[in-house]
mmCIF file with all atom_site columns, C-alpha atoms in Angstrom:
data_model
loop_
_atom_site.group_PDB
_atom_site.id
_atom_site.type_symbol
_atom_site.label_atom_id
_atom_site.label_alt_id
_atom_site.label_comp_id
_atom_site.label_asym_id
_atom_site.label_entity_id
_atom_site.label_seq_id
_atom_site.pdbx_PDB_ins_code
_atom_site.Cartn_x
_atom_site.Cartn_y
_atom_site.Cartn_z
_atom_site.occupancy
_atom_site.B_iso_or_equiv
_atom_site.pdbx_formal_charge
_atom_site.auth_seq_id
_atom_site.auth_comp_id
_atom_site.auth_asym_id
_atom_site.auth_atom_id
_atom_site.pdbx_PDB_model_num
ATOM 1   C CA . MET A 1 1   ? 20.038  -49.638 0.242   1.00 50.00 ? 1   MET A CA 1
ATOM 2   C CA . SER A 1 2   ? 20.123  -48.614 -3.419  1.00 59.00 ? 2   SER A CA 1
ATOM 3   C CA . ARG A 1 3   ? 16.418  -49.391 -3.845  1.00 61.00 ? 3   ARG A CA 1
ATOM 4   C CA . ILE A 1 4   ? 15.503  -47.250 -0.820  1.00 58.00 ? 4   ILE A CA 1
ATOM 5   C CA . ARG A 1 5   ? 17.601  -44.375 -2.132  1.00 55.00 ? 5   ARG A CA 1
ATOM 6   C CA . LYS A 1 6   ? 15.901  -44.565 -5.557  1.00 54.00 ? 6   LYS A CA 1
ATOM 7   C CA . THR A 1 7   ? 12.498  -44.622 -3.897  1.00 50.00 ? 7   THR A CA 1
ATOM 8   C CA . LEU A 1 8   ? 13.368  -41.548 -1.828  1.00 47.00 ? 8   LEU A CA 1
ATOM 9   C CA . VAL A 1 9   ? 14.621  -39.690 -4.895  1.00 47.00 ? 9   VAL A CA 1
ATOM 10  C CA . VAL A 1 10  ? 11.435  -40.496 -6.832  1.00 46.00 ? 10  VAL A CA 1
ATOM 11  C CA . PHE A 1 11  ? 9.235   -39.553 -3.875  1.00 46.00 ? 11  PHE A CA 1
ATOM 12  C CA . THR A 1 12  ? 11.090  -36.256 -3.344  1.00 46.00 ? 12  THR A CA 1
ATOM 13  C CA . ALA A 1 13  ? 10.834  -35.336 -7.030  1.00 43.00 ? 13  ALA A CA 1
ATOM 14  C CA . PHE A 1 14  ? 7.120   -36.163 -7.011  1.00 41.00 ? 14  PHE A CA 1
ATOM 15  C CA . ALA A 1 15  ? 6.526   -34.092 -3.866  1.00 42.00 ? 15  ALA A CA 1
ATOM 16  C CA . ILE A 1 16  ? 8.340   -31.092 -5.306  1.00 41.00 ? 16  ILE A CA 1
ATOM 17  C CA . ALA A 1 17  ? 6.377   -31.345 -8.558  1.00 40.00 ? 17  ALA A CA 1
ATOM 18  C CA . MET A 1 18  ? 3.058   -31.629 -6.708  1.00 40.00 ? 18  MET A CA 1
ATOM 19  C CA . LEU A 1 19  ? 3.800   -28.630 -4.504  1.00 43.00 ? 19  LEU A CA 1
ATOM 20  C CA . GLY A 1 20  ? 4.552   -26.524 -7.561  1.00 45.00 ? 20  GLY A CA 1
ATOM 21  C CA . PHE A 1 21  ? 7.968   -25.275 -6.526  1.00 42.00 ? 21  PHE A CA 1
ATOM 22  C CA . GLN A 1 22  ? 9.689   -23.219 -9.190  1.00 42.00 ? 22  GLN A CA 1
ATOM 23  C CA . PHE A 1 23  ? 13.322  -23.844 -9.859  1.00 42.00 ? 23  PHE A CA 1
ATOM 24  C CA . PHE A 1 24  ? 14.714  -20.637 -11.223 1.00 42.00 ? 24  PHE A CA 1
ATOM 25  C CA . THR A 1 25  ? 17.306  -20.624 -13.955 1.00 43.00 ? 25  THR A CA 1
ATOM 26  C CA . ALA A 1 26  ? 19.906  -17.960 -14.436 1.00 40.00 ? 26  ALA A CA 1
ATOM 27  C CA . SER A 1 27  ? 20.321  -16.172 -17.742 1.00 40.00 ? 27  SER A CA 1
ATOM 28  C CA . PRO A 1 28  ? 22.506  -13.184 -18.533 1.00 38.00 ? 28  PRO A CA 1
ATOM 29  C CA . ALA A 1 29  ? 20.793  -9.826  -18.240 1.00 38.00 ? 29  ALA A CA 1
ATOM 30  C CA . ALA A 1 30  ? 21.199  -7.653  -21.299 1.00 40.00 ? 30  ALA A CA 1
ATOM 31  C CA . ALA A 1 31  ? 22.161  -4.500  -19.401 1.00 40.00 ? 31  ALA A CA 1
ATOM 32  C CA . ASP A 1 32  ? 24.833  -5.932  -17.111 1.00 43.00 ? 32  ASP A CA 1
ATOM 33  C CA . ALA A 1 33  ? 26.792  -9.164  -17.485 1.00 38.00 ? 33  ALA A CA 1
ATOM 34  C CA . ASP A 1 34  ? 27.175  -9.390  -13.693 1.00 44.00 ? 34  ASP A CA 1
ATOM 35  C CA . VAL A 1 35  ? 23.410  -9.410  -13.111 1.00 50.00 ? 35  VAL A CA 1
ATOM 36  C CA . GLN A 1 36  ? 21.736  -12.815 -13.350 1.00 68.00 ? 36  GLN A CA 1
ATOM 37  C CA . ALA A 1 37  ? 17.992  -12.782 -14.026 1.00 82.00 ? 37  ALA A CA 1
ATOM 38  C CA . ARG A 1 38  ? 15.821  -15.460 -12.453 1.00 92.00 ? 38  ARG A CA 1
ATOM 39  C CA . THR A 1 39  ? 13.404  -16.996 -14.934 1.00 94.00 ? 39  THR A CA 1
ATOM 40  C CA . VAL A 1 40  ? 9.823   -17.292 -13.744 1.00 96.00 ? 40  VAL A CA 1
ATOM 41  C CA . TYR A 1 41  ? 7.433   -19.196 -15.980 1.00 97.00 ? 41  TYR A CA 1
ATOM 42  C CA . TYR A 1 42  ? 3.819   -18.110 -16.308 1.00 98.00 ? 42  TYR A CA 1
ATOM 43  C CA . THR A 1 43  ? 0.835   -19.677 -18.035 1.00 98.00 ? 43  THR A CA 1
ATOM 44  C CA . ALA A 1 44  ? -2.061  -17.539 -19.215 1.00 98.00 ? 44  ALA A CA 1
ATOM 45  C CA . TYR A 1 45  ? -5.203  -19.630 -19.577 1.00 98.00 ? 45  TYR A CA 1
ATOM 46  C CA . ALA A 1 46  ? -7.051  -16.375 -20.241 1.00 98.00 ? 46  ALA A CA 1
ATOM 47  C CA . TYR A 1 47  ? -6.099  -12.827 -21.194 1.00 98.00 ? 47  TYR A CA 1
ATOM 48  C CA . SER A 1 48  ? -2.975  -14.122 -22.929 1.00 98.00 ? 48  SER A CA 1
ATOM 49  C CA . SER A 1 49  ? -2.027  -10.933 -24.815 1.00 98.00 ? 49  SER A CA 1
ATOM 50  C CA . GLN A 1 50  ? -2.431  -8.748  -21.718 1.00 98.00 ? 50  GLN A CA 1
ATOM 51  C CA . SER A 1 51  ? -0.526  -11.323 -19.651 1.00 98.00 ? 51  SER A CA 1
ATOM 52  C CA . ALA A 1 52  ? 2.341   -11.214 -22.157 1.00 98.00 ? 52  ALA A CA 1
ATOM 53  C CA . GLN A 1 53  ? 2.330   -7.398  -21.931 1.00 98.00 ? 53  GLN A CA 1
ATOM 54  C CA . ALA A 1 54  ? 2.340   -7.548  -18.131 1.00 98.00 ? 54  ALA A CA 1
ATOM 55  C CA . ALA A 1 55  ? 5.261   -10.000 -18.162 1.00 98.00 ? 55  ALA A CA 1
ATOM 56  C CA . GLN A 1 56  ? 7.190   -7.622  -20.443 1.00 98.00 ? 56  GLN A CA 1
ATOM 57  C CA . ILE A 1 57  ? 6.432   -4.732  -18.098 1.00 98.00 ? 57  ILE A CA 1
ATOM 58  C CA . TRP A 1 58  ? 7.838   -6.667  -15.135 1.00 98.00 ? 58  TRP A CA 1
ATOM 59  C CA . ASN A 1 59  ? 10.872  -7.760  -17.193 1.00 97.00 ? 59  ASN A CA 1
ATOM 60  C CA . SER A 1 60  ? 11.566  -4.155  -18.213 1.00 98.00 ? 60  SER A CA 1
ATOM 61  C CA . ARG A 1 61  ? 11.391  -2.846  -14.637 1.00 98.00 ? 61  ARG A CA 1
ATOM 62  C CA . VAL A 1 62  ? 13.114  -5.666  -12.701 1.00 97.00 ? 62  VAL A CA 1
ATOM 63  C CA . PRO A 1 63  ? 16.631  -6.575  -13.934 1.00 96.00 ? 63  PRO A CA 1
ATOM 64  C CA . ASN A 1 64  ? 16.789  -9.735  -11.806 1.00 95.00 ? 64  ASN A CA 1
ATOM 65  C CA . LEU A 1 65  ? 13.561  -11.117 -13.301 1.00 96.00 ? 65  LEU A CA 1
ATOM 66  C CA . ASN A 1 66  ? 12.821  -12.799 -16.613 1.00 96.00 ? 66  ASN A CA 1
ATOM 67  C CA . MET A 1 67  ? 9.164   -13.821 -16.999 1.00 97.00 ? 67  MET A CA 1
ATOM 68  C CA . VAL A 1 68  ? 8.605   -16.363 -19.774 1.00 97.00 ? 68  VAL A CA 1
ATOM 69  C CA . SER A 1 69  ? 5.388   -17.968 -21.030 1.00 97.00 ? 69  SER A CA 1
ATOM 70  C CA . ARG A 1 70  ? 5.325   -21.752 -20.743 1.00 96.00 ? 70  ARG A CA 1
ATOM 71  C CA . SER A 1 71  ? 2.633   -24.409 -20.496 1.00 94.00 ? 71  SER A CA 1
ATOM 72  C CA . ASN A 1 72  ? 3.491   -25.397 -16.924 1.00 93.00 ? 72  ASN A CA 1
ATOM 73  C CA . GLY A 1 73  ? 4.209   -22.034 -15.334 1.00 96.00 ? 73  GLY A CA 1
ATOM 74  C CA . THR A 1 74  ? 4.224   -21.371 -11.620 1.00 97.00 ? 74  THR A CA 1
ATOM 75  C CA . ILE A 1 75  ? 2.242   -18.175 -12.134 1.00 98.00 ? 75  ILE A CA 1
ATOM 76  C CA . ARG A 1 76  ? -1.097  -19.250 -13.576 1.00 98.00 ? 76  ARG A CA 1
ATOM 77  C CA . ILE A 1 77  ? -3.663  -16.743 -14.870 1.00 98.00 ? 77  ILE A CA 1
ATOM 78  C CA . TYR A 1 78  ? -7.343  -17.653 -15.233 1.00 98.00 ? 78  TYR A CA 1
ATOM 79  C CA . ALA A 1 79  ? -10.597 -15.829 -16.011 1.00 98.00 ? 79  ALA A CA 1
ATOM 80  C CA . THR A 1 80  ? -13.522 -15.838 -13.621 1.00 98.00 ? 80  THR A CA 1
ATOM 81  C CA . THR A 1 81  ? -16.846 -14.088 -13.264 1.00 98.00 ? 81  THR A CA 1
ATOM 82  C CA . GLY A 1 82  ? -17.573 -12.865 -9.768  1.00 96.00 ? 82  GLY A CA 1
ATOM 83  C CA . GLY A 1 83  ? -15.578 -12.895 -6.569  1.00 96.00 ? 83  GLY A CA 1
ATOM 84  C CA . GLY A 1 84  ? -13.193 -10.138 -7.624  1.00 97.00 ? 84  GLY A CA 1
ATOM 85  C CA . SER A 1 85  ? -9.785  -10.337 -9.247  1.00 98.00 ? 85  SER A CA 1
ATOM 86  C CA . ARG A 1 86  ? -7.407  -12.014 -6.830  1.00 98.00 ? 86  ARG A CA 1
ATOM 87  C CA . ALA A 1 87  ? -4.126  -13.823 -6.370  1.00 98.00 ? 87  ALA A CA 1
ATOM 88  C CA . TYR A 1 88  ? -3.265  -16.835 -4.265  1.00 98.00 ? 88  TYR A CA 1
ATOM 89  C CA . PRO A 1 89  ? 0.512   -16.576 -3.805  1.00 97.00 ? 89  PRO A CA 1
ATOM 90  C CA . CYS A 1 90  ? 2.476   -19.759 -3.146  1.00 95.00 ? 90  CYS A CA 1
ATOM 91  C CA . GLY A 1 91  ? 5.987   -18.296 -2.835  1.00 93.00 ? 91  GLY A CA 1
ATOM 92  C CA . LEU A 1 92  ? 8.359   -16.114 -4.808  1.00 95.00 ? 92  LEU A CA 1
ATOM 93  C CA . GLY A 1 93  ? 7.443   -16.412 -8.487  1.00 96.00 ? 93  GLY A CA 1
ATOM 94  C CA . CYS A 1 94  ? 4.397   -18.536 -7.752  1.00 97.00 ? 94  CYS A CA 1
ATOM 95  C CA . ALA A 1 95  ? 0.690   -17.632 -7.710  1.00 98.00 ? 95  ALA A CA 1
ATOM 96  C CA . THR A 1 96  ? -2.702  -18.659 -8.976  1.00 98.00 ? 96  THR A CA 1
ATOM 97  C CA . ILE A 1 97  ? -4.428  -15.572 -10.339 1.00 98.00 ? 97  ILE A CA 1
ATOM 98  C CA . TYR A 1 98  ? -8.081  -15.019 -11.218 1.00 98.00 ? 98  TYR A CA 1
ATOM 99  C CA . ILE A 1 99  ? -9.091  -12.022 -13.333 1.00 98.00 ? 99  ILE A CA 1
ATOM 100 C CA . ASP A 1 100 ? -12.754 -11.164 -12.776 1.00 98.00 ? 100 ASP A CA 1
ATOM 101 C CA . SER A 1 101 ? -14.604 -10.098 -15.920 1.00 98.00 ? 101 SER A CA 1
ATOM 102 C CA . ARG A 1 102 ? -16.935 -8.025  -13.730 1.00 98.00 ? 102 ARG A CA 1
ATOM 103 C CA . ASP A 1 103 ? -13.991 -5.827  -12.644 1.00 98.00 ? 103 ASP A CA 1
ATOM 104 C CA . ILE A 1 104 ? -13.186 -5.204  -16.304 1.00 98.00 ? 104 ILE A CA 1
ATOM 105 C CA . ALA A 1 105 ? -16.845 -4.539  -17.142 1.00 98.00 ? 105 ALA A CA 1
ATOM 106 C CA . ALA A 1 106 ? -16.926 -2.019  -14.272 1.00 97.00 ? 106 ALA A CA 1
ATOM 107 C CA . GLY A 1 107 ? -14.179 -0.058  -16.071 1.00 98.00 ? 107 GLY A CA 1
ATOM 108 C CA . HIS A 1 108 ? -10.961 -1.243  -14.420 1.00 98.00 ? 108 HIS A CA 1
ATOM 109 C CA . ASN A 1 109 ? -8.046  -1.584  -16.850 1.00 98.00 ? 109 ASN A CA 1
ATOM 110 C CA . THR A 1 110 ? -7.308  -5.235  -17.731 1.00 98.00 ? 110 THR A CA 1
ATOM 111 C CA . LEU A 1 111 ? -3.544  -4.769  -18.101 1.00 98.00 ? 111 LEU A CA 1
ATOM 112 C CA . ARG A 1 112 ? -3.316  -2.945  -14.764 1.00 98.00 ? 112 ARG A CA 1
ATOM 113 C CA . ILE A 1 113 ? -5.278  -5.712  -13.020 1.00 98.00 ? 113 ILE A CA 1
ATOM 114 C CA . ILE A 1 114 ? -3.049  -8.443  -14.448 1.00 98.00 ? 114 ILE A CA 1
ATOM 115 C CA . SER A 1 115 ? 0.178   -6.543  -13.675 1.00 98.00 ? 115 SER A CA 1
ATOM 116 C CA . HIS A 1 116 ? -1.088  -5.898  -10.157 1.00 98.00 ? 116 HIS A CA 1
ATOM 117 C CA . GLU A 1 117 ? -2.003  -9.542  -9.522  1.00 98.00 ? 117 GLU A CA 1
ATOM 118 C CA . ILE A 1 118 ? 1.353   -10.709 -10.916 1.00 98.00 ? 118 ILE A CA 1
ATOM 119 C CA . GLY A 1 119 ? 2.910   -8.344  -8.353  1.00 98.00 ? 119 GLY A CA 1
ATOM 120 C CA . HIS A 1 120 ? 1.443   -10.586 -5.645  1.00 98.00 ? 120 HIS A CA 1
ATOM 121 C CA . GLY A 1 121 ? 3.256   -13.518 -7.278  1.00 97.00 ? 121 GLY A CA 1
ATOM 122 C CA . HIS A 1 122 ? 6.424   -11.502 -6.713  1.00 97.00 ? 122 HIS A CA 1
ATOM 123 C CA . ARG A 1 123 ? 5.574   -11.073 -2.993  1.00 96.00 ? 123 ARG A CA 1
ATOM 124 C CA . LEU A 1 124 ? 4.177   -7.531  -3.124  1.00 97.00 ? 124 LEU A CA 1
ATOM 125 C CA . PRO A 1 125 ? 1.235   -6.760  -0.825  1.00 97.00 ? 125 PRO A CA 1
ATOM 126 C CA . ASP A 1 126 ? -1.719  -4.490  -1.566  1.00 96.00 ? 126 ASP A CA 1
ATOM 127 C CA . THR A 1 127 ? -1.338  -0.861  -0.501  1.00 95.00 ? 127 THR A CA 1
ATOM 128 C CA . TYR A 1 128 ? -4.868  0.412   -1.270  1.00 92.00 ? 128 TYR A CA 1
ATOM 129 C CA . ASN A 1 129 ? -3.603  3.993   -0.937  1.00 96.00 ? 129 ASN A CA 1
ATOM 130 C CA . GLY A 1 130 ? -5.577  5.270   -3.951  1.00 97.00 ? 130 GLY A CA 1
ATOM 131 C CA . ILE A 1 131 ? -2.428  6.567   -5.683  1.00 97.00 ? 131 ILE A CA 1
ATOM 132 C CA . CYS A 1 132 ? -2.373  5.634   -9.370  1.00 98.00 ? 132 CYS A CA 1
ATOM 133 C CA . SER A 1 133 ? 1.446   5.609   -9.594  1.00 98.00 ? 133 SER A CA 1
ATOM 134 C CA . TYR A 1 134 ? 1.471   2.711   -7.118  1.00 98.00 ? 134 TYR A CA 1
ATOM 135 C CA . LEU A 1 135 ? 0.621   -0.446  -9.032  1.00 98.00 ? 135 LEU A CA 1
ATOM 136 C CA . MET A 1 136 ? -0.164  -2.229  -5.795  1.00 98.00 ? 136 MET A CA 1
ATOM 137 C CA . SER A 1 137 ? -2.825  0.348   -4.901  1.00 97.00 ? 137 SER A CA 1
ATOM 138 C CA . GLY A 1 138 ? -5.010  -1.754  -7.183  1.00 95.00 ? 138 GLY A CA 1
ATOM 139 C CA . GLY A 1 139 ? -8.629  -0.771  -7.639  1.00 95.00 ? 139 GLY A CA 1
ATOM 140 C CA . SER A 1 140 ? -8.447  1.879   -4.915  1.00 96.00 ? 140 SER A CA 1
ATOM 141 C CA . ALA A 1 141 ? -6.982  4.235   -7.551  1.00 96.00 ? 141 ALA A CA 1
ATOM 142 C CA . GLY A 1 142 ? -10.298 4.140   -9.427  1.00 96.00 ? 142 GLY A CA 1
ATOM 143 C CA . THR A 1 143 ? -11.312 3.234   -12.949 1.00 97.00 ? 143 THR A CA 1
ATOM 144 C CA . SER A 1 144 ? -9.570  6.246   -14.484 1.00 98.00 ? 144 SER A CA 1
ATOM 145 C CA . CYS A 1 145 ? -6.187  4.808   -13.435 1.00 98.00 ? 145 CYS A CA 1
ATOM 146 C CA . THR A 1 146 ? -4.698  2.717   -16.235 1.00 98.00 ? 146 THR A CA 1
ATOM 147 C CA . ASN A 1 147 ? -1.062  2.589   -15.033 1.00 98.00 ? 147 ASN A CA 1
ATOM 148 C CA . PRO A 1 148 ? 0.183   -1.020  -15.377 1.00 98.00 ? 148 PRO A CA 1
ATOM 149 C CA . TYR A 1 149 ? 3.761   -0.275  -14.253 1.00 98.00 ? 149 TYR A CA 1
ATOM 150 C CA . PRO A 1 150 ? 5.263   -0.922  -10.821 1.00 98.00 ? 150 PRO A CA 1
ATOM 151 C CA . ASN A 1 151 ? 6.801   2.286   -9.480  1.00 98.00 ? 151 ASN A CA 1
ATOM 152 C CA . SER A 1 152 ? 10.530  2.418   -8.717  1.00 97.00 ? 152 SER A CA 1
ATOM 153 C CA . GLY A 1 153 ? 10.048  1.346   -5.094  1.00 97.00 ? 153 GLY A CA 1
ATOM 154 C CA . GLU A 1 154 ? 7.886   -1.633  -6.009  1.00 98.00 ? 154 GLU A CA 1
ATOM 155 C CA . ALA A 1 155 ? 10.273  -2.689  -8.781  1.00 98.00 ? 155 ALA A CA 1
ATOM 156 C CA . SER A 1 156 ? 13.292  -2.287  -6.506  1.00 96.00 ? 156 SER A CA 1
ATOM 157 C CA . ARG A 1 157 ? 11.685  -4.430  -3.821  1.00 96.00 ? 157 ARG A CA 1
ATOM 158 C CA . VAL A 1 158 ? 10.941  -7.249  -6.297  1.00 97.00 ? 158 VAL A CA 1
ATOM 159 C CA . ASN A 1 159 ? 14.428  -6.905  -7.777  1.00 96.00 ? 159 ASN A CA 1
ATOM 160 C CA . SER A 1 160 ? 15.957  -7.408  -4.324  1.00 95.00 ? 160 SER A CA 1
ATOM 161 C CA . TYR A 1 161 ? 13.830  -10.523 -3.732  1.00 94.00 ? 161 TYR A CA 1
ATOM 162 C CA . TYR A 1 162 ? 15.147  -12.143 -6.909  1.00 93.00 ? 162 TYR A CA 1
ATOM 163 C CA . ALA A 1 163 ? 18.709  -10.964 -6.265  1.00 91.00 ? 163 ALA A CA 1
ATOM 164 C CA . GLY A 1 164 ? 18.645  -12.726 -2.906  1.00 74.00 ? 164 GLY A CA 1
ATOM 165 C CA . PHE A 1 165 ? 17.075  -15.930 -4.212  1.00 60.00 ? 165 PHE A CA 1
ATOM 166 C CA . ALA A 1 166 ? 20.378  -17.637 -4.984  1.00 49.00 ? 166 ALA A CA 1
ATOM 167 C CA . LEU A 1 167 ? 21.789  -16.838 -1.549  1.00 45.00 ? 167 LEU A CA 1
ATOM 168 C CA . LYS A 1 168 ? 18.726  -17.468 0.590   1.00 46.00 ? 168 LYS A CA 1
ATOM 169 C CA . GLY A 1 169 ? 16.720  -20.042 -1.353  1.00 44.00 ? 169 GLY A CA 1
ATOM 170 C CA . PRO A 1 170 ? 13.008  -19.775 -2.094  1.00 44.00 ? 170 PRO A CA 1
ATOM 171 C CA . ALA A 1 171 ? 10.981  -17.163 -0.256  1.00 42.00 ? 171 ALA A CA 1
ATOM 172 C CA . PRO A 1 172 ? 8.526   -18.319 2.373   1.00 41.00 ? 172 PRO A CA 1
ATOM 173 C CA . VAL A 1 173 ? 5.030   -19.019 1.171   1.00 40.00 ? 173 VAL A CA 1
ATOM 174 C CA . SER A 1 174 ? 2.450   -16.409 2.001   1.00 41.00 ? 174 SER A CA 1
ATOM 175 C CA . GLY A 1 175 ? -0.806  -17.887 3.217   1.00 43.00 ? 175 GLY A CA 1
ATOM 176 C CA . GLY A 1 176 ? -2.904  -14.869 2.314   1.00 46.00 ? 176 GLY A CA 1
ATOM 177 C CA . VAL A 1 177 ? -5.129  -14.224 -0.614  1.00 48.00 ? 177 VAL A CA 1
ATOM 178 C CA . TYR A 1 178 ? -5.053  -10.811 -2.189  1.00 44.00 ? 178 TYR A CA 1
ATOM 179 C CA . ALA A 1 179 ? -8.629  -10.059 -3.138  1.00 47.00 ? 179 ALA A CA 1
ATOM 180 C CA . PRO A 1 180 ? -9.346  -6.385  -3.689  1.00 45.00 ? 180 PRO A CA 1
ATOM 181 C CA . THR A 1 181 ? -12.683 -4.845  -2.916  1.00 39.00 ? 181 THR A CA 1
ATOM 182 C CA . TYR A 1 182 ? -13.686 -2.478  -5.681  1.00 38.00 ? 182 TYR A CA 1
ATOM 183 C CA . PRO A 1 183 ? -16.186 0.295   -5.103  1.00 38.00 ? 183 PRO A CA 1
ATOM 184 C CA . SER A 1 184 ? -19.692 -0.676  -6.126  1.00 35.00 ? 184 SER A CA 1
ATOM 185 C CA . THR A 1 185 ? -20.792 0.588   -9.522  1.00 35.00 ? 185 THR A CA 1
ATOM 186 C CA . SER A 1 186 ? -24.479 0.020   -8.910  1.00 33.00 ? 186 SER A CA 1
#
């Protein structure tokens, strides 16, 4: 019986590691001792300085979130050429993100793109409403829009997701890919 139990424990741990589930840790929030921030680890394989800035932006706007750089993060940021910048969410605080160098070359702001794609890792959908003050409007706001900050509604929504994590457990995995279509520059 003991051998079976050990085997099940090892198998379960392996399965969780392979699926990339993030176990969030609580740390005291600076503003309010009663608020517990959930730590989400990210790894920037490309655009590391902009990714660090984007993480700080999310940390400053969402009290229940603490994004930290680590080598085995559940939000992973890569560079690509072609196919558009996109995110493949795998649950709350989990996404594989590709930043397309062609979007940047077309004039879209790198920090805004990264912040936007990280938003998908926090369960926010695209709005494509063309309004620059909405981070999740993405490329529909045009190349003149450089706003990398989630607005109060977007930040509040993400804050509520992380506030409810301890009570409800991990959020369901979204099967969609968020791949914006930018206007052609040719």
